[in-house]
Coordinates of N, CA and C in Angstrom, one line a residue:
M25 N 95.0 76.3 134.1 CA 94.4 77.5 134.3 C 92.9 77.3 134.8
A26 N 92.5 77.9 135.8 CA 91.2 77.7 136.4 C 90.2 78.5 135.5
T27 N 89.0 78.0 135.4 CA 87.9 78.7 134.7 C 87.2 79.6 135.7
A28 N 86.6 80.6 135.1 CA 85.8 81.6 136.0 C 84.6 80.9 136.6
Q29 N 84.4 81.3 137.8 CA 83.2 80.7 138.5 C 81.9 81.4 138.0
L30 N 81.0 80.7 137.5 CA 79.7 81.3 137.1 C 78.7 81.3 138.2
E31 N 77.8 82.3 138.1 CA 76.7 82.3 139.0 C 75.5 81.6 138.3
C32 N 74.9 80.7 139.0 CA 73.7 80.0 138.6 C 72.6 80.3 139.5
R33 N 71.6 80.9 139.1 CA 70.5 81.3 139.9 C 69.3 80.4 139.6
I34 N 68.8 79.7 140.7 CA 67.6 78.9 140.6 C 66.4 79.9 140.8
V35 N 65.5 79.9 139.9 CA 64.3 80.7 140.1 C 63.1 79.8 140.4
I36 N 62.5 80.0 141.6 CA 61.3 79.2 142.0 C 60.1 80.0 141.9
T37 N 59.1 79.6 141.0 CA 57.9 80.4 140.9 C 56.8 79.6 141.4
R38 N 56.2 80.0 142.5 CA 55.1 79.3 143.2 C 53.8 79.9 142.8
G39 N 52.7 79.2 143.1 CA 51.4 79.7 142.9 C 50.8 79.4 141.5
L40 N 51.3 78.5 140.8 CA 50.8 78.1 139.5 C 49.5 77.3 139.7
P41 N 48.6 77.2 138.7 CA 47.4 76.4 138.8 C 47.7 75.0 139.3
G42 N 46.8 74.5 140.1 CA 47.0 73.1 140.7 C 48.1 73.0 141.7
G43 N 48.5 74.1 142.3 CA 49.5 74.1 143.3 C 50.9 73.7 142.8
R44 N 51.1 73.8 141.5 CA 52.4 73.5 140.8 C 53.4 74.6 141.0
T45 N 54.7 74.3 140.9 CA 55.8 75.2 141.0 C 56.7 75.1 139.8
E46 N 57.1 76.2 139.2 CA 58.0 76.1 138.1 C 59.4 76.4 138.6
L47 N 60.4 75.6 138.1 CA 61.8 75.9 138.4 C 62.4 76.3 137.1
G48 N 63.4 77.2 137.2 CA 64.1 77.7 136.1 C 65.5 78.2 136.5
M49 N 66.3 78.5 135.5 CA 67.7 79.0 135.8 C 67.8 80.3 135.1
Y50 N 68.4 81.3 135.8 CA 68.6 82.6 135.3 C 70.1 82.9 135.3
D51 N 70.6 83.4 134.1 CA 72.0 83.8 134.0 C 72.0 85.4 134.1
P52 N 72.5 85.9 135.2 CA 72.5 87.4 135.4 C 73.4 88.1 134.4
V53 N 74.4 87.4 133.9 CA 75.3 88.1 133.0 C 74.6 88.3 131.6
S54 N 74.0 87.3 131.1 CA 73.4 87.4 129.8 C 71.9 87.8 129.8
G55 N 71.3 87.7 131.0 CA 69.9 88.0 131.2 C 69.0 86.9 130.7
R56 N 69.5 85.7 130.4 CA 68.8 84.6 129.8 C 68.1 83.8 130.9
Y57 N 66.8 83.4 130.7 CA 66.1 82.5 131.6 C 65.8 81.3 130.8
E58 N 66.0 80.1 131.5 CA 65.7 78.8 130.9 C 64.8 78.1 131.8
R59 N 63.6 77.8 131.3 CA 62.6 77.1 132.1 C 63.0 75.6 132.2
L60 N 63.0 75.1 133.4 CA 63.4 73.7 133.6 C 62.2 72.7 133.8
G61 N 61.0 73.3 134.1 CA 59.9 72.4 134.3 C 59.0 72.8 135.5
T62 N 57.9 72.1 135.6 CA 57.0 72.3 136.7 C 56.9 71.1 137.5
H63 N 56.7 71.3 138.8 CA 56.7 70.2 139.8 C 55.5 70.4 140.7
G64 N 55.0 69.2 141.2 CA 54.0 69.2 142.2 C 54.6 69.5 143.6
P65 N 53.7 69.8 144.6 CA 54.2 70.1 145.9 C 55.2 69.1 146.5
A66 N 54.9 67.9 146.3 CA 55.7 66.8 146.9 C 57.1 66.7 146.2
D67 N 57.3 67.2 145.0 CA 58.6 67.1 144.3 C 59.5 68.3 144.3
V68 N 59.0 69.4 144.7 CA 59.8 70.7 144.6 C 61.0 70.6 145.4
D69 N 61.0 70.3 146.7 CA 62.1 70.3 147.5 C 63.2 69.4 147.0
R70 N 62.9 68.2 146.6 CA 63.8 67.3 146.1 C 64.5 67.8 144.8
A71 N 63.7 68.4 143.9 CA 64.2 68.9 142.6 C 65.2 70.0 142.9
V72 N 64.8 70.9 143.8 CA 65.7 72.0 144.1 C 67.0 71.5 144.8
R73 N 67.0 70.6 145.7 CA 68.2 70.0 146.3 C 69.1 69.3 145.3
D74 N 68.5 68.6 144.4 CA 69.2 67.9 143.3 C 69.9 68.9 142.4
L75 N 69.2 69.9 142.0 CA 69.7 70.9 141.1 C 70.9 71.7 141.8
A76 N 70.7 72.1 143.1 CA 71.7 72.8 143.8 C 73.0 71.9 144.0
A77 N 72.8 70.7 144.2 CA 74.0 69.8 144.4 C 74.7 69.7 143.1
S78 N 74.0 69.6 142.0 CA 74.6 69.6 140.6 C 75.4 70.8 140.3
I79 N 74.9 72.0 140.7 CA 75.5 73.3 140.4 C 76.8 73.4 141.3
R80 N 76.7 73.0 142.5 CA 77.9 73.0 143.4 C 79.0 72.1 143.0
R81 N 78.6 70.9 142.5 CA 79.6 69.9 142.0 C 80.3 70.5 140.8
A82 N 79.6 71.2 140.0 CA 80.3 71.8 138.8 C 81.2 73.0 139.2
G83 N 81.2 73.4 140.5 CA 82.0 74.5 140.9 C 81.5 75.9 140.7
H84 N 80.2 76.0 140.4 CA 79.6 77.3 140.2 C 79.0 77.9 141.5
R85 N 78.8 79.2 141.5 CA 78.2 79.8 142.6 C 76.7 79.8 142.5
L86 N 76.1 79.3 143.6 CA 74.6 79.1 143.6 C 73.9 80.3 144.3
T87 N 72.9 80.8 143.6 CA 72.0 81.8 144.2 C 70.6 81.4 143.8
W88 N 69.6 81.9 144.5 CA 68.2 81.6 144.1 C 67.3 82.7 144.5
C89 N 66.1 82.7 143.9 CA 65.1 83.6 144.2 C 63.8 82.9 144.1
E90 N 62.8 83.4 144.9 CA 61.4 82.9 144.8 C 60.5 84.0 144.4
R91 N 59.5 83.6 143.7 CA 58.5 84.6 143.3 C 57.2 83.9 143.2
T92 N 56.1 84.7 143.2 CA 54.8 84.2 143.1 C 54.2 84.5 141.6
A93 N 53.6 83.5 141.1 CA 53.1 83.6 139.7 C 52.0 84.7 139.7
Q94 N 51.9 85.4 138.6 CA 50.9 86.5 138.5 C 49.7 86.1 137.7

């Protein structure tokens, strides 16, 4: 029996002090947000690519959103 495909949403929050970017995961079903950490400008693209690859390997549906820190 196949398991249900989950939606995993990567949330990218740009504009933190020092040019840092926060990555997090949001579950639209439960409304839960899990902070994954902050990254410098040189590390963000790699971190997002690695996270996306991991989500796809697990068979989940990948979505993402970007926002600016307030």
